[in-house]
Amino acid sequence: MRIEHGLHARPAAKLVGLVQRFDAKVTVYDLDTGHGPVDAGSLSRVATLNAQQNHRLEFAASGPQAAQALEAIRELADRDFDDVVDAAQSAQPGGAAGGVALAANGGEAAVAPLAGGSGLDVAVGPAAVVGRDVDLSGYVPGDHEVERERAGQARQAAEEQLLRLRDATAGRLGVGEAAIFDAQAGLLGDVAVLDPVFRSVAQGIDAATAWKQALDSLAETFDGLDDPYQRERAQDVRSVRNRVLRALTGAAEPVEPAAGSILVVPELDAATAASVDGDRVAGIAVRAAGTTGHGVIVARSRGIPLITGIGDVAVSDGTTVGFDARTGSFVVEPDRHAFELTIRERTGERDVALAAVDEPATTLDGRTIPVMVNVGSVQDARDARGADGSGLVRTEVLFGDRGTPPTAAEQAAAYREIAAALGGKPITIRTWDVGGDKPMRFLPQDAEANPFLGDRGLRTFRRRPELLATQLAAIREVAAETPVQVMFPMVTTAEEVAWALQQLGPRPDGLKVGIMVEVPAAALRIETLAAGLDFVSIGTNDLTQYTTAADRTNTTVAALADGLDPAVLRLIDRVVRQVPLGVHVAVCGDLASDPLAATLLVGLGVQELSAVGPQVPLVKAKLRQVSAVDAAMAAATALTLDSAAAVRQRLK
Ligand code: PEP
Ligand code: MG
């Protein structure tokens, strides 16, 4: 039997669930890679087969119900493994989608949604340190029978917790986000996990060690896979491992730290981000760098103060720590009073900014700058207050968790909802920006030595034009109804722009077209690259990493990758000055979310900004306090300075 779909977490769970219903031994083999055959009744085995989209899979079955099992698999494959989560629905909190998930759980009473965070970028409090490993040194093993029972009880306790989390998350963030917990719970019922656990226990190994070994070994398998999306699943396995080990050792749940704590985590998985109680946790400090992971997105959408990339700094449980994401500082045993003052100031600032959020951002000398919002979900658009539209819809985030490419109709529905959530103001839909640190499930990529310099953004779609064509069809459809701009990411050459425009075909009335300026080469030849376009939008995140040759996800070089580096500012300045007449210049990189940097960008002549939701009111408020003429003078000086630190100092 041959099917043509990748088998990632969700479809794999569907397949395994189906196979387990039959009295048959079913195996699956990837004809394209030669991997397998593996047991199709084991979630982990199927997932680690790493079968990509368009690979041909061969199923074989034996046993009394072999024929029925194969027929059922064929039907499931024909239905695309039922892997259709509507992105718009999945982002709908407490809506119909959440209701469905709760009803499916036997009509159990809805779990009260957890509180969100303060929405500030600064926090201070005692550290609640979550280690990579649960401490097993105090675990006292019993005899075989006791350990077998404990292993089973821990499994059950962890599963119950995950299902509760699933329901709470479905109620708050939608079934899409909640599905991660189903996938995690699935691991706990997986024969490929349970067999080694109980075999080890039967051989005299204690339950804690048996669970740890089985899940560590599975996490290692995921870590070793080529596909970046699949590699990220190792995080889920470690999260499940820790949950089971906490159940066994009675270790405190990291999601229930003392009131006012700052959670210090090695990496932020979606489960932790979704289950942190915003009333108890003052903020989250993540050791790993990177701001685009799923967990980070969930925490941000909940308004929980967050800093990433704090590295290996030594922190012990209970020690006071403070961070200011605005300045990028994380301090152990800080001057608590100073932090509290900053928090008071930022709270006041936020309240004042919120009170005037619907006013335009007009400088003292009368220049109005549209301040838009960057969105990765419909909920981001709903939460945005005071935004003049969206300057960046990250479609690869909106649909990144889909196992199969969304149809034009599904995409149009999500884009329409985003536009509606923003009151029909203009939205800028960026075409799929896969690659680098942004995997998309439905478009697995091969491992590359330098993924940021490799197959990314528009480049990828030269090979897969049909995926771009579907997206452009959806964008054209929505553009006929509401103001829409389409934007192509990761552009380097004029030939790429011409190719993209050719894919777009005749532009419907009102559809504005632009490109992102993220590559220094694009900035250096903007005069020809942007000819005939309506706008360009500078992606300072990537422009900074390429200008400074500092990987944006690498903590070791994080200090170099500073968007205020005058070398980056000079490229922005060049774009503004050399862009063809009439082509609008926007900035949608994170630099536009920093109110002080925003004034500098306006001083350089940038005409529009797009910021993360919680920063929109603050950016608008700041712009109202400056004159464009003064900002231009400050910007001219900034261009002559020799470091980002000097620019920052000057701005203050
Ligand atoms: C950027 O590079 O600045 C940008 C906005 O795109 P992303 O962060 O999604 O790569
Ligand atoms: Mg980018």
Coordinates of C-alpha atoms in Angstrom, one line a residue, residues 210-598:
A210 CA 13.5 2.6 34.0
W211 CA 11.3 5.6 32.9
K212 CA 14.3 7.9 32.6
Q213 CA 16.2 5.5 30.5
A214 CA 13.3 4.8 28.2
L215 CA 12.4 8.4 27.6
D216 CA 16.0 9.7 27.4
S217 CA 16.7 7.2 24.7
L218 CA 13.6 8.2 22.8
A219 CA 14.6 11.9 23.2
E220 CA 18.0 11.1 21.8
T221 CA 16.5 9.5 18.8
F222 CA 14.4 12.6 18.0
D223 CA 17.5 14.8 18.7
G224 CA 19.3 12.9 15.9
L225 CA 16.7 13.4 13.2
D226 CA 17.4 15.6 10.2
D227 CA 14.1 17.4 10.1
P228 CA 14.1 20.4 12.5
Y229 CA 10.4 20.1 13.3
Q230 CA 11.0 16.5 14.3
R231 CA 14.1 17.4 16.3
E232 CA 12.0 19.8 18.4
R233 CA 9.8 16.9 19.5
A234 CA 12.7 15.8 21.7
Q235 CA 11.6 18.7 24.0
D236 CA 8.2 17.1 24.3
V237 CA 9.7 13.8 25.2
R238 CA 11.8 15.4 27.9
S239 CA 8.8 17.3 29.2
V240 CA 6.9 14.0 29.5
R241 CA 9.9 12.3 31.2
N242 CA 10.1 15.1 33.8
R243 CA 6.4 14.8 34.4
V244 CA 6.6 11.1 35.0
L245 CA 9.7 11.4 37.2
R246 CA 8.0 14.2 39.3
A247 CA 5.0 11.9 39.8
L248 CA 7.4 9.2 41.0
T249 CA 9.6 11.3 43.3
G250 CA 6.9 13.6 44.5
A251 CA 9.0 16.5 43.2
A252 CA 7.1 19.8 43.0
E253 CA 5.4 20.7 39.7
P254 CA 7.5 23.4 38.1
V255 CA 4.3 25.0 36.9
E256 CA 3.2 25.7 40.5
P257 CA 6.0 27.7 41.9
A258 CA 5.7 30.1 44.9
A259 CA 3.7 33.2 44.2
G260 CA 5.7 35.9 42.4
S261 CA 8.4 33.5 41.2
I262 CA 10.5 33.8 38.1
L263 CA 10.6 30.5 36.3
V264 CA 14.1 29.7 35.1
V265 CA 13.9 27.0 32.4
P266 CA 16.4 25.4 30.1
E267 CA 14.1 25.6 27.2
L268 CA 10.4 26.6 26.9
D269 CA 8.2 23.9 25.7
A270 CA 4.6 24.7 24.8
A271 CA 3.3 22.6 27.6
T272 CA 5.1 24.7 30.3
A273 CA 4.2 28.0 28.6
A274 CA 0.6 27.1 28.4
S275 CA 0.3 25.8 31.9
V276 CA 2.2 28.5 33.8
D277 CA -0.2 30.3 36.0
G278 CA 0.2 34.0 35.2
D279 CA -1.1 35.0 38.6
R280 CA 1.7 33.1 40.4
V281 CA 4.6 33.5 38.0
A282 CA 6.0 36.9 37.6
G283 CA 8.0 36.0 34.6
I284 CA 9.9 33.3 32.7
A285 CA 13.7 33.3 32.0
V286 CA 14.7 30.9 29.3
R287 CA 18.3 29.7 29.1
A288 CA 18.2 28.8 25.5
A289 CA 18.3 31.7 23.0
G290 CA 15.7 32.1 20.3
T291 CA 12.4 33.9 20.3
T292 CA 10.5 32.0 17.7
G293 CA 9.9 28.7 19.4
H294 CA 6.4 27.5 20.0
G295 CA 6.7 27.9 23.8
V296 CA 7.9 31.5 23.5
I297 CA 5.0 32.3 21.2
V298 CA 2.5 30.9 23.6
A299 CA 4.0 32.8 26.6
R300 CA 4.1 36.0 24.6
S301 CA 0.5 35.6 23.5
R302 CA -0.4 35.3 27.2
G303 CA 1.5 38.5 28.1
I304 CA 3.8 36.7 30.5
P305 CA 7.1 38.7 31.0
L306 CA 9.8 36.7 29.2
I307 CA 13.5 36.9 28.5
T308 CA 15.3 34.3 26.4
G309 CA 19.0 33.5 26.0
I310 CA 20.2 34.0 29.5
G311 CA 22.6 31.2 29.0
D312 CA 24.3 29.2 31.7
V313 CA 24.2 31.8 34.4
A314 CA 24.3 30.1 37.9
V315 CA 21.0 30.5 39.7
S316 CA 19.8 28.5 42.7
D317 CA 16.2 28.0 43.7
G318 CA 14.8 30.8 45.8
T319 CA 17.5 33.3 45.0
T320 CA 16.1 36.6 43.9
V321 CA 16.5 37.3 40.2
G322 CA 15.3 40.1 38.0
F323 CA 15.2 40.7 34.3
D324 CA 14.5 43.5 32.0
A325 CA 13.8 42.2 28.5
R326 CA 13.9 45.8 27.2
T327 CA 17.5 46.1 28.0
G328 CA 18.3 42.4 27.7
S329 CA 19.6 42.2 31.3
F330 CA 19.2 39.3 33.7
V331 CA 20.6 39.9 37.2
V332 CA 21.1 37.5 40.1
E333 CA 20.5 39.1 43.5
P334 CA 19.7 42.4 41.9
D335 CA 18.8 45.7 43.7
R336 CA 15.2 44.6 44.2
H337 CA 14.1 48.1 45.0
A338 CA 15.4 49.4 41.7
F339 CA 13.6 46.6 39.8
E340 CA 10.4 47.4 41.7
L341 CA 10.7 51.0 40.7
T342 CA 11.2 50.0 37.0
I343 CA 8.1 47.8 37.3
R344 CA 6.1 50.7 38.7
E345 CA 7.4 53.0 36.0
R346 CA 6.6 50.5 33.3
T347 CA 3.1 49.8 34.7
G348 CA 2.4 53.6 34.7
E349 CA 3.8 53.9 31.2
R350 CA 1.7 51.0 30.0
D351 CA -1.5 52.4 31.6
V352 CA -0.9 55.9 30.1
A353 CA -0.1 54.4 26.7
L354 CA -3.2 52.2 26.9
A355 CA -5.4 55.1 27.7
A356 CA -4.4 56.8 24.4
V357 CA -4.0 53.6 22.4
D358 CA -6.6 54.5 19.7
E359 CA -5.0 57.9 19.0
P360 CA -2.7 58.0 16.0
A361 CA 1.1 58.1 16.6
T362 CA 1.7 61.7 15.6
T363 CA 5.0 63.3 16.5
L364 CA 5.2 66.7 18.1
D365 CA 5.8 68.3 14.7
G366 CA 2.9 66.6 13.0
R367 CA 4.2 63.4 11.3
T368 CA 1.9 60.5 11.7
I369 CA 3.5 57.0 11.7
P370 CA 1.2 54.0 11.3
V371 CA 2.1 51.6 14.0
M372 CA 1.0 48.1 13.0
V373 CA 1.1 44.8 14.8
N374 CA 3.0 41.5 14.0
V375 CA 0.8 38.5 14.2
G376 CA 1.3 34.8 14.2
S377 CA -2.3 33.8 15.1
V378 CA -5.8 35.2 14.9
Q379 CA -5.6 35.6 18.7
D380 CA -2.6 38.0 18.3
A381 CA -4.8 40.2 16.1
R382 CA -7.7 40.1 18.6
D383 CA -5.4 41.0 21.5
A384 CA -3.7 43.9 19.6
R385 CA -4.8 47.2 21.0
G386 CA -4.5 50.3 19.0
A387 CA -2.7 48.8 16.0
D388 CA -3.2 50.5 12.7
G389 CA -3.3 47.2 10.9
S390 CA -0.8 44.4 10.6
G391 CA 2.6 45.0 9.1
L392 CA 3.5 41.3 9.3
V393 CA 1.3 38.2 9.3
R394 CA 3.7 35.3 9.9
T395 CA 1.9 32.7 7.9
E396 CA 4.5 30.0 8.7
V397 CA 3.6 30.4 12.3
L398 CA -0.1 30.7 11.7
F399 CA -0.1 27.3 9.8
G400 CA 3.3 26.0 10.9
D401 CA 1.8 23.2 12.9
R402 CA -0.2 21.8 10.1
G403 CA 0.7 18.3 8.8
T404 CA -0.7 19.0 5.4
P405 CA -0.7 22.2 3.4
P406 CA -3.7 24.4 4.2
T407 CA -6.1 24.8 1.2
A408 CA -6.6 28.3 -0.3
A409 CA -10.1 28.3 1.4
E410 CA -8.6 27.5 4.8
Q411 CA -5.9 30.2 4.4
A412 CA -8.4 32.8 3.1
A413 CA -10.6 32.1 6.2
A414 CA -7.7 32.7 8.6
Y415 CA -6.5 35.9 6.8
R416 CA -10.1 37.2 6.7
E417 CA -10.4 36.6 10.5
I418 CA -7.2 38.5 11.1
A419 CA -8.4 41.4 9.0
A420 CA -11.7 41.4 10.8
A421 CA -10.1 41.2 14.2
L422 CA -8.2 44.4 13.2
G423 CA -11.4 46.1 12.2
G424 CA -10.7 45.9 8.5
K425 CA -7.5 47.8 8.7
P426 CA -4.7 46.8 6.2
I427 CA -2.9 43.5 6.8
T428 CA 0.4 42.5 5.3
I429 CA 0.5 38.8 4.6
R430 CA 4.0 37.5 4.3
T431 CA 4.3 34.4 2.1
W432 CA 5.6 31.2 3.8
D433 CA 9.0 32.0 5.4
V434 CA 10.1 28.5 6.1
G435 CA 13.7 27.6 7.1
G436 CA 16.4 28.7 9.4
D437 CA 14.8 28.5 12.9
K438 CA 11.3 28.2 11.4
P439 CA 10.2 24.7 10.6
M440 CA 6.9 24.0 9.0
R441 CA 5.4 20.6 9.5
F442 CA 3.9 20.3 6.1
L443 CA 7.2 21.2 4.4
P444 CA 10.0 19.2 6.0
Q445 CA 13.5 20.2 5.0
D446 CA 16.8 18.4 4.8
A447 CA 19.4 19.2 7.4
E448 CA 21.9 21.9 6.2
A449 CA 25.2 22.9 7.7
N450 CA 24.1 26.6 7.7
P451 CA 20.3 26.7 7.6
F452 CA 20.1 30.5 7.9
L453 CA 22.2 30.7 4.8
G454 CA 20.4 28.0 3.0
D455 CA 17.0 26.9 1.8
R456 CA 14.8 29.6 3.4
G457 CA 11.9 31.8 2.6
L458 CA 11.2 32.5 -1.1
R459 CA 14.2 30.3 -2.1
T460 CA 12.4 27.2 -1.0
F461 CA 9.4 27.9 -3.2
R462 CA 11.4 27.8 -6.4
R463 CA 11.2 24.1 -5.8
R464 CA 7.6 24.0 -4.5
P465 CA 5.8 26.7 -6.6
E466 CA 2.5 25.0 -6.1
L467 CA 2.5 25.7 -2.4
L468 CA 3.2 29.4 -3.1
A469 CA 0.5 29.4 -5.8
T470 CA -2.1 28.2 -3.4
Q471 CA -1.1 30.9 -0.8
L472 CA -1.2 33.6 -3.4
A473 CA -4.6 32.5 -4.6
A474 CA -5.9 32.8 -1.0
I475 CA -4.3 36.3 -0.6
R476 CA -5.8 37.5 -3.9
E477 CA -9.2 36.2 -2.8
V478 CA -9.0 38.1 0.5
A479 CA -7.6 41.2 -1.2
A480 CA -10.8 41.6 -3.2
E481 CA -12.6 42.1 0.1
T482 CA -10.4 44.0 2.5
P483 CA -7.1 46.0 2.3
V484 CA -4.2 43.5 1.9
Q485 CA -0.6 43.7 1.1
V486 CA 1.5 40.7 0.1
M487 CA 5.1 40.5 1.1
F488 CA 7.9 38.1 -0.1
P489 CA 10.6 37.2 2.5
M490 CA 14.3 36.5 2.2
V491 CA 14.8 38.2 -1.1
T492 CA 18.4 38.7 -2.4
T493 CA 18.2 39.3 -6.2
A494 CA 16.0 41.2 -8.7
E495 CA 15.5 37.9 -10.5
E496 CA 13.8 36.5 -7.4
V497 CA 11.5 39.5 -7.2
A498 CA 10.6 39.0 -10.9
W499 CA 9.9 35.4 -10.3
A500 CA 7.7 36.1 -7.3
L501 CA 5.8 38.7 -9.2
Q502 CA 5.3 36.2 -12.0
Q503 CA 3.9 33.7 -9.6
L504 CA 1.5 36.4 -8.3
G505 CA 0.2 37.1 -11.8
P506 CA -2.1 40.0 -12.6
R507 CA -2.6 42.0 -9.4
P508 CA -6.1 42.5 -8.4
D509 CA -7.1 46.1 -7.7
G510 CA -5.9 47.3 -4.3
L511 CA -3.5 44.5 -3.6
K512 CA -0.2 46.1 -2.7
V513 CA 3.0 44.2 -3.2
G514 CA 6.3 44.4 -1.4
I515 CA 9.4 42.5 -0.3
M516 CA 11.2 42.2 3.0
V517 CA 14.7 43.6 3.2
E518 CA 16.6 41.1 5.4
V519 CA 19.7 40.4 3.4
P520 CA 22.5 43.1 3.1
A521 CA 22.6 42.5 -0.6
A522 CA 19.0 43.6 -0.9
A523 CA 19.6 46.8 1.1
L524 CA 22.7 47.5 -1.0
R525 CA 20.8 47.4 -4.3
I526 CA 17.4 48.5 -3.2
E527 CA 17.1 51.0 -6.0
T528 CA 16.8 48.2 -8.6
L529 CA 15.4 45.5 -6.4
A530 CA 12.3 47.5 -5.3
A531 CA 11.5 49.0 -8.7
G532 CA 7.8 48.6 -9.4
L533 CA 6.9 47.6 -5.9
D534 CA 4.5 49.4 -3.6
F535 CA 6.6 48.9 -0.4
V536 CA 9.5 47.3 1.3
S537 CA 9.6 46.2 4.9
I538 CA 12.9 45.9 6.7
G539 CA 13.3 42.7 8.7
T540 CA 15.8 43.9 11.2
N541 CA 16.1 40.5 12.9
D542 CA 17.6 38.8 9.9
L543 CA 19.2 42.0 8.5
T544 CA 21.1 42.2 11.9
Q545 CA 22.2 38.6 11.9
Y546 CA 23.4 38.7 8.3
T547 CA 25.2 42.1 8.7
T548 CA 27.0 41.1 11.9
A549 CA 27.5 37.4 10.9
A550 CA 25.9 36.4 14.2
D551 CA 23.3 33.6 14.3
R552 CA 20.2 35.1 15.9
T553 CA 19.7 31.9 17.9
N554 CA 23.2 31.5 19.2
T555 CA 23.7 32.8 22.7
T556 CA 27.4 32.9 22.4
V557 CA 27.3 35.7 19.8
A558 CA 24.0 37.3 21.0
A559 CA 25.8 40.5 22.0
L560 CA 27.0 41.0 18.4
A561 CA 23.6 40.6 16.9
D562 CA 22.3 44.0 18.1
G563 CA 19.9 45.8 15.8
L564 CA 21.2 49.1 17.0
D565 CA 24.7 48.4 15.5
P566 CA 25.4 51.4 13.4
A567 CA 26.3 49.1 10.5
V568 CA 22.7 47.9 10.5
L569 CA 21.4 51.4 10.9
R570 CA 23.5 52.5 7.9
L571 CA 21.8 49.8 5.8
I572 CA 18.4 51.0 6.9
D573 CA 19.4 54.6 6.1
R574 CA 20.5 53.5 2.7
V575 CA 17.2 51.8 2.0
V576 CA 15.3 54.9 3.0
R577 CA 17.4 57.2 0.8
Q578 CA 17.8 55.0 -2.2
V579 CA 14.5 53.2 -2.5
P580 CA 12.7 54.2 -5.8
L581 CA 10.4 57.2 -5.5
G582 CA 7.0 56.3 -4.2
V583 CA 8.0 53.0 -2.6
H584 CA 6.9 53.0 1.0
V585 CA 9.5 51.9 3.7
A586 CA 8.4 50.0 6.8
V587 CA 10.2 48.1 9.5
C588 CA 8.6 44.9 10.9
G589 CA 11.7 43.4 12.6
D590 CA 11.8 43.5 16.4
L591 CA 13.7 46.7 16.5
A592 CA 10.4 48.5 15.8
S593 CA 9.0 47.0 19.1
D594 CA 11.5 48.9 21.1
P595 CA 10.1 52.4 21.7
L596 CA 13.4 54.2 21.8
A597 CA 14.7 52.4 18.7
A598 CA 11.4 53.2 17.0

